[in-house]
Amino acid sequence: MLSLFKVSPLLSDEETQWLIDTFVWAFEHFDGEYFLNETQIITPTPSCFPEPVSSIEEMAAVVFSRVKSYAGLQQWPITLVAPERMLASTSMTKLNIAGRWRGEQAVIVEPAAPILISYNPNQINQPQDLIASYAGVMAKVLILQRGVLPPGGEAQLDAACDVLASFFGFGVMVSNTVYHFRGGCGSCYNQYANRKAALTEQQSVFVHALVCHFKGVKDGHKHLKSHLVGQYKKAKKQINTLMDNSERGDLLALQEHAHARLS
């Protein structure tokens, strides 16, 4: 009878294990110190994106610049180009990076051809999709440059890009853009504007909650879509229980390190 009142966890043990493994992988290979010291939770608000824009091109460029900076890739030669300028097939320059991988201390040792990325014009009226898409593409660039595959190997690359985008601080937008309600008659619904999510809503919310946990953020649910708030609270409970009962030395060491930074 008591089992009827138990709250089930948001995710299965298998899903939780992979997401935590991938979070730890992100911390170990993509500048965990930058994550602890500099990463912030980015929100789709004027406080994070304050610049006024007057055209599609300006909107794309302003959001790109902000996402690149928030991700800590401001030193990288990643360049935005218009969709019509993207080649059908482009090879990515292998960068020679000294020092840190992210932030102002990242040094590109030799001049390199720019890494070109573009945008989906359909997403201009859906800025959260545009933000999450940029973050995901930059995550893939970082993974390919680092040359270290995520847990599960190449088959999990796209899912790992979503995890890394949240690790950059974009978990609100990543979670909010997994699924789009058509609403009403669906006349305003544009499937071509939606980003292609590799994680489910529950998985995305869990990673966002995990990032908030290690960053000491108390109101990480504030800008989530209303139907995701309950999932976020369940994720927080699951994470707290996991940390209290964890036997994983890497996770506990990471938490201790994060708490030391916050104190």
mmCIF file of C-alpha atoms in Angstrom:
data_model
loop_
_atom_site.group_PDB
_atom_site.id
_atom_site.type_symbol
_atom_site.label_atom_id
_atom_site.label_comp_id
_atom_site.label_asym_id
_atom_site.label_seq_id
_atom_site.Cartn_x
_atom_site.Cartn_y
_atom_site.Cartn_z
ATOM 1 C CA MET A 1 0.000 0.000 0.000
ATOM 2 C CA LEU A 2 2.818 2.413 0.867
ATOM 3 C CA SER A 3 4.342 1.887 -2.568
ATOM 4 C CA LEU A 4 1.405 3.807 -4.040
ATOM 5 C CA PHE A 5 2.727 6.979 -2.416
ATOM 6 C CA LYS A 6 6.345 6.635 -3.497
ATOM 7 C CA VAL A 7 7.490 9.116 -6.130
ATOM 8 C CA SER A 8 9.163 7.351 -9.018
ATOM 9 C CA PRO A 9 12.469 8.823 -10.250
ATOM 10 C CA LEU A 10 12.435 10.929 -13.377
ATOM 11 C CA LEU A 11 14.761 8.584 -15.262
ATOM 12 C CA SER A 12 15.710 4.937 -15.263
ATOM 13 C CA ASP A 13 18.987 3.832 -13.690
ATOM 14 C CA GLU A 14 20.471 3.204 -17.132
ATOM 15 C CA GLU A 15 19.576 6.688 -18.432
ATOM 16 C CA THR A 16 20.807 8.329 -15.246
ATOM 17 C CA GLN A 17 24.101 6.436 -15.365
ATOM 18 C CA TRP A 18 24.856 7.483 -18.944
ATOM 19 C CA LEU A 19 23.974 11.136 -18.347
ATOM 20 C CA ILE A 20 26.157 11.292 -15.244
ATOM 21 C CA ASP A 21 29.007 9.506 -17.021
ATOM 22 C CA THR A 22 28.732 12.017 -19.855
ATOM 23 C CA PHE A 23 28.575 14.964 -17.471
ATOM 24 C CA VAL A 24 31.775 13.752 -15.766
ATOM 25 C CA TRP A 25 33.330 13.213 -19.236
ATOM 26 C CA ALA A 26 32.445 16.823 -20.118
ATOM 27 C CA PHE A 27 33.984 18.072 -16.889
ATOM 28 C CA GLU A 28 37.198 16.108 -17.404
ATOM 29 C CA HIS A 29 37.764 16.939 -21.078
ATOM 30 C CA PHE A 30 36.198 20.366 -21.620
ATOM 31 C CA ASP A 31 37.660 22.555 -18.920
ATOM 32 C CA GLY A 32 35.849 21.726 -15.719
ATOM 33 C CA GLU A 33 37.551 24.648 -13.977
ATOM 34 C CA TYR A 34 35.991 27.031 -16.458
ATOM 35 C CA PHE A 35 32.645 25.395 -15.765
ATOM 36 C CA LEU A 36 32.987 25.932 -12.025
ATOM 37 C CA ASN A 37 34.392 29.445 -12.221
ATOM 38 C CA GLU A 38 32.798 31.054 -15.254
ATOM 39 C CA THR A 39 29.773 29.158 -16.561
ATOM 40 C CA GLN A 40 26.420 30.758 -15.824
ATOM 41 C CA ILE A 41 22.878 29.591 -16.404
ATOM 42 C CA ILE A 42 21.820 31.374 -19.575
ATOM 43 C CA THR A 43 18.188 32.397 -19.886
ATOM 44 C CA PRO A 44 16.152 33.563 -22.910
ATOM 45 C CA THR A 45 15.792 37.033 -21.409
ATOM 46 C CA PRO A 46 17.084 40.563 -22.100
ATOM 47 C CA SER A 47 19.531 40.202 -19.217
ATOM 48 C CA CYS A 48 21.442 37.592 -21.256
ATOM 49 C CA PHE A 49 20.563 38.866 -24.740
ATOM 50 C CA PRO A 50 20.132 42.629 -24.342
ATOM 51 C CA GLU A 51 20.975 43.881 -27.830
ATOM 52 C CA PRO A 52 18.112 45.212 -29.993
ATOM 53 C CA VAL A 53 18.059 43.897 -33.556
ATOM 54 C CA SER A 54 16.377 45.083 -36.719
ATOM 55 C CA SER A 55 16.951 42.297 -39.235
ATOM 56 C CA ILE A 56 17.226 38.538 -39.589
ATOM 57 C CA GLU A 57 20.949 38.786 -40.245
ATOM 58 C CA GLU A 58 21.500 41.000 -37.208
ATOM 59 C CA MET A 59 19.469 38.680 -34.998
ATOM 60 C CA ALA A 60 21.499 35.676 -36.156
ATOM 61 C CA ALA A 61 24.802 37.486 -35.623
ATOM 62 C CA VAL A 62 23.977 38.924 -32.191
ATOM 63 C CA VAL A 63 22.746 35.600 -30.796
ATOM 64 C CA PHE A 64 25.749 33.803 -32.307
ATOM 65 C CA SER A 65 28.167 36.218 -30.649
ATOM 66 C CA ARG A 66 26.496 35.850 -27.262
ATOM 67 C CA VAL A 67 26.333 32.038 -27.418
ATOM 68 C CA LYS A 68 29.983 31.822 -28.495
ATOM 69 C CA SER A 69 31.035 34.033 -25.581
ATOM 70 C CA TYR A 70 28.878 32.279 -22.971
ATOM 71 C CA ALA A 71 30.246 28.922 -24.144
ATOM 72 C CA GLY A 72 33.780 30.202 -23.506
ATOM 73 C CA LEU A 73 34.797 29.938 -27.158
ATOM 74 C CA GLN A 74 35.424 33.638 -27.783
ATOM 75 C CA GLN A 75 39.062 32.938 -28.711
ATOM 76 C CA TRP A 76 38.161 30.256 -31.239
ATOM 77 C CA PRO A 77 38.036 31.086 -34.982
ATOM 78 C CA ILE A 78 34.405 30.036 -35.267
ATOM 79 C CA THR A 79 32.701 32.269 -37.802
ATOM 80 C CA LEU A 80 29.049 32.729 -38.686
ATOM 81 C CA VAL A 81 28.147 32.807 -42.369
ATOM 82 C CA ALA A 82 24.847 33.175 -44.163
ATOM 83 C CA PRO A 83 23.139 29.879 -45.094
ATOM 84 C CA GLU A 84 23.734 30.410 -48.802
ATOM 85 C CA ARG A 85 27.487 30.717 -48.180
ATOM 86 C CA MET A 86 27.828 27.345 -46.498
ATOM 87 C CA LEU A 87 29.466 24.784 -48.739
ATOM 88 C CA ALA A 88 27.793 21.434 -49.242
ATOM 89 C CA SER A 89 30.854 19.808 -47.701
ATOM 90 C CA THR A 90 33.483 21.556 -45.612
ATOM 91 C CA SER A 91 36.453 20.151 -43.748
ATOM 92 C CA MET A 92 37.184 21.494 -40.297
ATOM 93 C CA THR A 93 40.592 22.954 -39.546
ATOM 94 C CA LYS A 94 42.405 21.123 -36.746
ATOM 95 C CA LEU A 95 43.308 23.761 -34.183
ATOM 96 C CA ASN A 96 46.467 23.810 -32.112
ATOM 97 C CA ILE A 97 45.272 25.007 -28.708
ATOM 98 C CA ALA A 98 47.572 25.872 -25.839
ATOM 99 C CA GLY A 99 46.620 26.453 -22.225
ATOM 100 C CA ARG A 100 42.933 26.275 -21.414
ATOM 101 C CA TRP A 101 40.357 24.997 -23.853
ATOM 102 C CA ARG A 102 37.821 27.674 -23.052
ATOM 103 C CA GLY A 103 37.798 31.287 -21.962
ATOM 104 C CA GLU A 104 40.226 34.149 -22.450
ATOM 105 C CA GLN A 105 43.193 31.905 -21.582
ATOM 106 C CA ALA A 106 42.604 29.627 -24.561
ATOM 107 C CA VAL A 107 45.370 30.311 -27.084
ATOM 108 C CA ILE A 108 45.261 29.331 -30.738
ATOM 109 C CA VAL A 109 48.962 28.659 -31.373
ATOM 110 C CA GLU A 110 48.949 29.023 -35.151
ATOM 111 C CA PRO A 111 46.701 31.030 -37.471
ATOM 112 C CA ALA A 112 43.924 28.773 -38.668
ATOM 113 C CA ALA A 113 41.231 28.917 -41.298
ATOM 114 C CA PRO A 114 37.903 29.825 -39.724
ATOM 115 C CA ILE A 115 35.458 27.131 -38.696
ATOM 116 C CA LEU A 116 32.251 28.064 -40.475
ATOM 117 C CA ILE A 117 28.795 27.558 -39.035
ATOM 118 C CA SER A 118 25.464 28.923 -40.180
ATOM 119 C CA TYR A 119 21.884 29.210 -38.971
ATOM 120 C CA ASN A 120 18.394 28.151 -39.891
ATOM 121 C CA PRO A 121 16.449 31.276 -41.027
ATOM 122 C CA ASN A 122 13.237 29.571 -39.883
ATOM 123 C CA GLN A 123 14.469 29.818 -36.292
ATOM 124 C CA ILE A 124 14.641 33.612 -36.216
ATOM 125 C CA ASN A 125 11.107 33.724 -34.813
ATOM 126 C CA GLN A 126 11.981 30.944 -32.350
ATOM 127 C CA PRO A 127 15.061 32.369 -30.623
ATOM 128 C CA GLN A 128 15.309 29.575 -28.049
ATOM 129 C CA ASP A 129 15.707 27.066 -30.889
ATOM 130 C CA LEU A 130 18.339 29.312 -32.461
ATOM 131 C CA ILE A 131 20.262 29.589 -29.180
ATOM 132 C CA ALA A 132 20.110 25.844 -28.482
ATOM 133 C CA SER A 133 21.093 25.028 -32.069
ATOM 134 C CA TYR A 134 24.150 27.290 -31.932
ATOM 135 C CA ALA A 135 25.149 25.782 -28.577
ATOM 136 C CA GLY A 136 24.792 22.256 -29.973
ATOM 137 C CA VAL A 137 26.874 22.995 -33.062
ATOM 138 C CA MET A 138 29.611 24.609 -30.958
ATOM 139 C CA ALA A 139 29.535 21.600 -28.646
ATOM 140 C CA LYS A 140 30.141 19.312 -31.634
ATOM 141 C CA VAL A 141 33.021 21.506 -32.827
ATOM 142 C CA LEU A 142 34.602 21.262 -29.377
ATOM 143 C CA ILE A 143 34.188 17.479 -29.210
ATOM 144 C CA LEU A 144 35.652 16.942 -32.678
ATOM 145 C CA GLN A 145 38.576 19.246 -31.936
ATOM 146 C CA ARG A 146 39.273 17.485 -28.634
ATOM 147 C CA GLY A 147 39.075 14.107 -30.316
ATOM 148 C CA VAL A 148 37.605 12.313 -27.302
ATOM 149 C CA LEU A 149 34.357 10.425 -27.876
ATOM 150 C CA PRO A 150 31.694 10.355 -25.150
ATOM 151 C CA PRO A 151 30.619 7.286 -23.171
ATOM 152 C CA GLY A 152 28.990 4.950 -25.656
ATOM 153 C CA GLY A 153 31.204 6.108 -28.517
ATOM 154 C CA GLU A 154 30.256 7.728 -31.806
ATOM 155 C CA ALA A 155 26.681 6.439 -31.625
ATOM 156 C CA GLN A 156 26.121 8.788 -28.672
ATOM 157 C CA LEU A 157 27.769 11.831 -30.248
ATOM 158 C CA ASP A 158 24.583 13.812 -30.912
ATOM 159 C CA ALA A 159 23.228 13.098 -27.432
ATOM 160 C CA ALA A 160 26.574 14.139 -25.952
ATOM 161 C CA CYS A 161 26.357 17.422 -27.877
ATOM 162 C CA ASP A 162 23.073 18.160 -26.088
ATOM 163 C CA VAL A 163 24.703 17.322 -22.747
ATOM 164 C CA LEU A 164 27.675 19.551 -23.520
ATOM 165 C CA ALA A 165 25.377 22.402 -24.617
ATOM 166 C CA SER A 166 23.775 22.231 -21.173
ATOM 167 C CA PHE A 167 27.250 22.004 -19.616
ATOM 168 C CA PHE A 168 27.932 25.333 -21.365
ATOM 169 C CA GLY A 169 24.955 26.749 -19.429
ATOM 170 C CA PHE A 170 22.221 26.529 -22.080
ATOM 171 C CA GLY A 171 20.112 23.858 -20.362
ATOM 172 C CA VAL A 172 16.992 26.036 -20.212
ATOM 173 C CA MET A 173 16.890 26.462 -23.976
ATOM 174 C CA VAL A 174 17.972 22.869 -24.648
ATOM 175 C CA SER A 175 15.099 21.607 -22.458
ATOM 176 C CA ASN A 176 12.516 24.069 -23.753
ATOM 177 C CA THR A 177 13.110 23.153 -27.398
ATOM 178 C CA VAL A 178 12.917 19.363 -27.284
ATOM 179 C CA TYR A 179 9.246 19.306 -28.150
ATOM 180 C CA HIS A 180 6.920 21.909 -29.624
ATOM 181 C CA PHE A 181 3.193 21.959 -29.086
ATOM 182 C CA ARG A 182 1.296 22.724 -32.266
ATOM 183 C CA GLY A 183 -1.343 24.680 -30.380
ATOM 184 C CA GLY A 184 -4.767 25.686 -31.707
ATOM 185 C CA CYS A 185 -5.191 24.809 -35.355
ATOM 186 C CA GLY A 186 -1.462 24.533 -35.847
ATOM 187 C CA SER A 187 -1.338 27.386 -38.365
ATOM 188 C CA CYS A 188 1.618 28.990 -36.546
ATOM 189 C CA TYR A 189 3.535 25.720 -36.208
ATOM 190 C CA ASN A 190 6.653 25.490 -38.358
ATOM 191 C CA GLN A 191 8.380 22.134 -38.136
ATOM 192 C CA TYR A 192 11.378 23.473 -40.058
ATOM 193 C CA ALA A 193 12.106 25.965 -37.275
ATOM 194 C CA ASN A 194 12.462 23.289 -34.610
ATOM 195 C CA ARG A 195 15.908 22.052 -33.688
ATOM 196 C CA LYS A 196 16.633 18.325 -33.789
ATOM 197 C CA ALA A 197 16.946 17.175 -30.194
ATOM 198 C CA ALA A 198 18.926 14.031 -29.360
ATOM 199 C CA LEU A 199 17.819 13.852 -25.706
ATOM 200 C CA THR A 200 14.255 13.511 -24.441
ATOM 201 C CA GLU A 201 12.656 16.269 -22.377
ATOM 202 C CA GLN A 202 13.220 14.313 -19.181
ATOM 203 C CA GLN A 203 16.871 13.661 -20.021
ATOM 204 C CA SER A 204 17.470 17.299 -20.981
ATOM 205 C CA VAL A 205 15.838 18.568 -17.796
ATOM 206 C CA PHE A 206 17.894 16.118 -15.726
ATOM 207 C CA VAL A 207 21.173 17.389 -17.221
ATOM 208 C CA HIS A 208 20.076 20.987 -16.644
ATOM 209 C CA ALA A 209 19.252 20.138 -13.021
ATOM 210 C CA LEU A 210 22.638 18.426 -12.685
ATOM 211 C CA VAL A 211 24.411 21.552 -13.936
ATOM 212 C CA CYS A 212 22.389 23.712 -11.539
ATOM 213 C CA HIS A 213 23.266 21.356 -8.684
ATOM 214 C CA PHE A 214 27.006 21.724 -9.231
ATOM 215 C CA LYS A 215 26.718 25.458 -9.851
ATOM 216 C CA GLY A 216 24.692 25.977 -6.670
ATOM 217 C CA VAL A 217 21.770 27.510 -8.585
ATOM 218 C CA LYS A 218 18.524 27.480 -6.599
ATOM 219 C CA ASP A 219 16.053 28.713 -9.230
ATOM 220 C CA GLY A 220 17.087 26.714 -12.297
ATOM 221 C CA HIS A 221 13.426 25.988 -13.072
ATOM 222 C CA LYS A 222 12.455 29.657 -13.351
ATOM 223 C CA HIS A 223 12.545 29.976 -17.148
ATOM 224 C CA LEU A 224 11.573 26.422 -18.068
ATOM 225 C CA LYS A 225 8.261 25.818 -19.812
ATOM 226 C CA SER A 226 5.543 25.285 -17.231
ATOM 227 C CA HIS A 227 5.111 21.570 -17.971
ATOM 228 C CA LEU A 228 8.832 21.014 -17.340
ATOM 229 C CA VAL A 229 8.921 22.510 -13.837
ATOM 230 C CA GLY A 230 7.577 19.337 -12.203
ATOM 231 C CA GLN A 231 10.152 17.273 -14.091
ATOM 232 C CA TYR A 232 12.904 19.600 -12.888
ATOM 233 C CA LYS A 233 11.823 19.187 -9.254
ATOM 234 C CA LYS A 234 11.811 15.410 -9.657
ATOM 235 C CA ALA A 235 15.265 15.584 -11.196
ATOM 236 C CA LYS A 236 16.549 17.637 -8.270
ATOM 237 C CA LYS A 237 15.190 15.083 -5.799
ATOM 238 C CA GLN A 238 16.722 12.226 -7.763
ATOM 239 C CA ILE A 239 20.093 14.007 -7.893
ATOM 240 C CA ASN A 240 20.043 14.801 -4.160
ATOM 241 C CA THR A 241 19.240 11.182 -3.338
ATOM 242 C CA LEU A 242 21.946 10.000 -5.708
ATOM 243 C CA MET A 243 24.567 12.271 -4.160
ATOM 244 C CA ASP A 244 23.598 11.224 -0.637
ATOM 245 C CA ASN A 245 23.924 7.540 -1.509
ATOM 246 C CA SER A 246 26.611 7.652 -4.179
ATOM 247 C CA GLU A 247 29.585 5.313 -4.062
ATOM 248 C CA ARG A 248 31.172 6.920 -7.120
ATOM 249 C CA GLY A 249 34.390 8.618 -6.140
ATOM 250 C CA ASP A 250 34.494 10.810 -9.260
ATOM 251 C CA LEU A 251 31.054 12.279 -8.630
ATOM 252 C CA LEU A 252 31.651 12.863 -4.944
ATOM 253 C CA ALA A 253 35.030 14.451 -5.638
ATOM 254 C CA LEU A 254 33.394 16.754 -8.178
ATOM 255 C CA GLN A 255 30.737 17.766 -5.673
ATOM 256 C CA GLU A 256 33.340 18.454 -3.002
ATOM 257 C CA HIS A 257 35.331 20.536 -5.496
ATOM 258 C CA ALA A 258 32.212 22.478 -6.508
ATOM 259 C CA HIS A 259 31.230 23.143 -2.880
ATOM 260 C CA ALA A 260 34.745 24.416 -2.155
ATOM 261 C CA ARG A 261 34.431 26.883 -5.028
ATOM 262 C CA LEU A 262 31.030 28.088 -3.830
ATOM 263 C CA SER A 263 32.049 28.540 -0.192
#
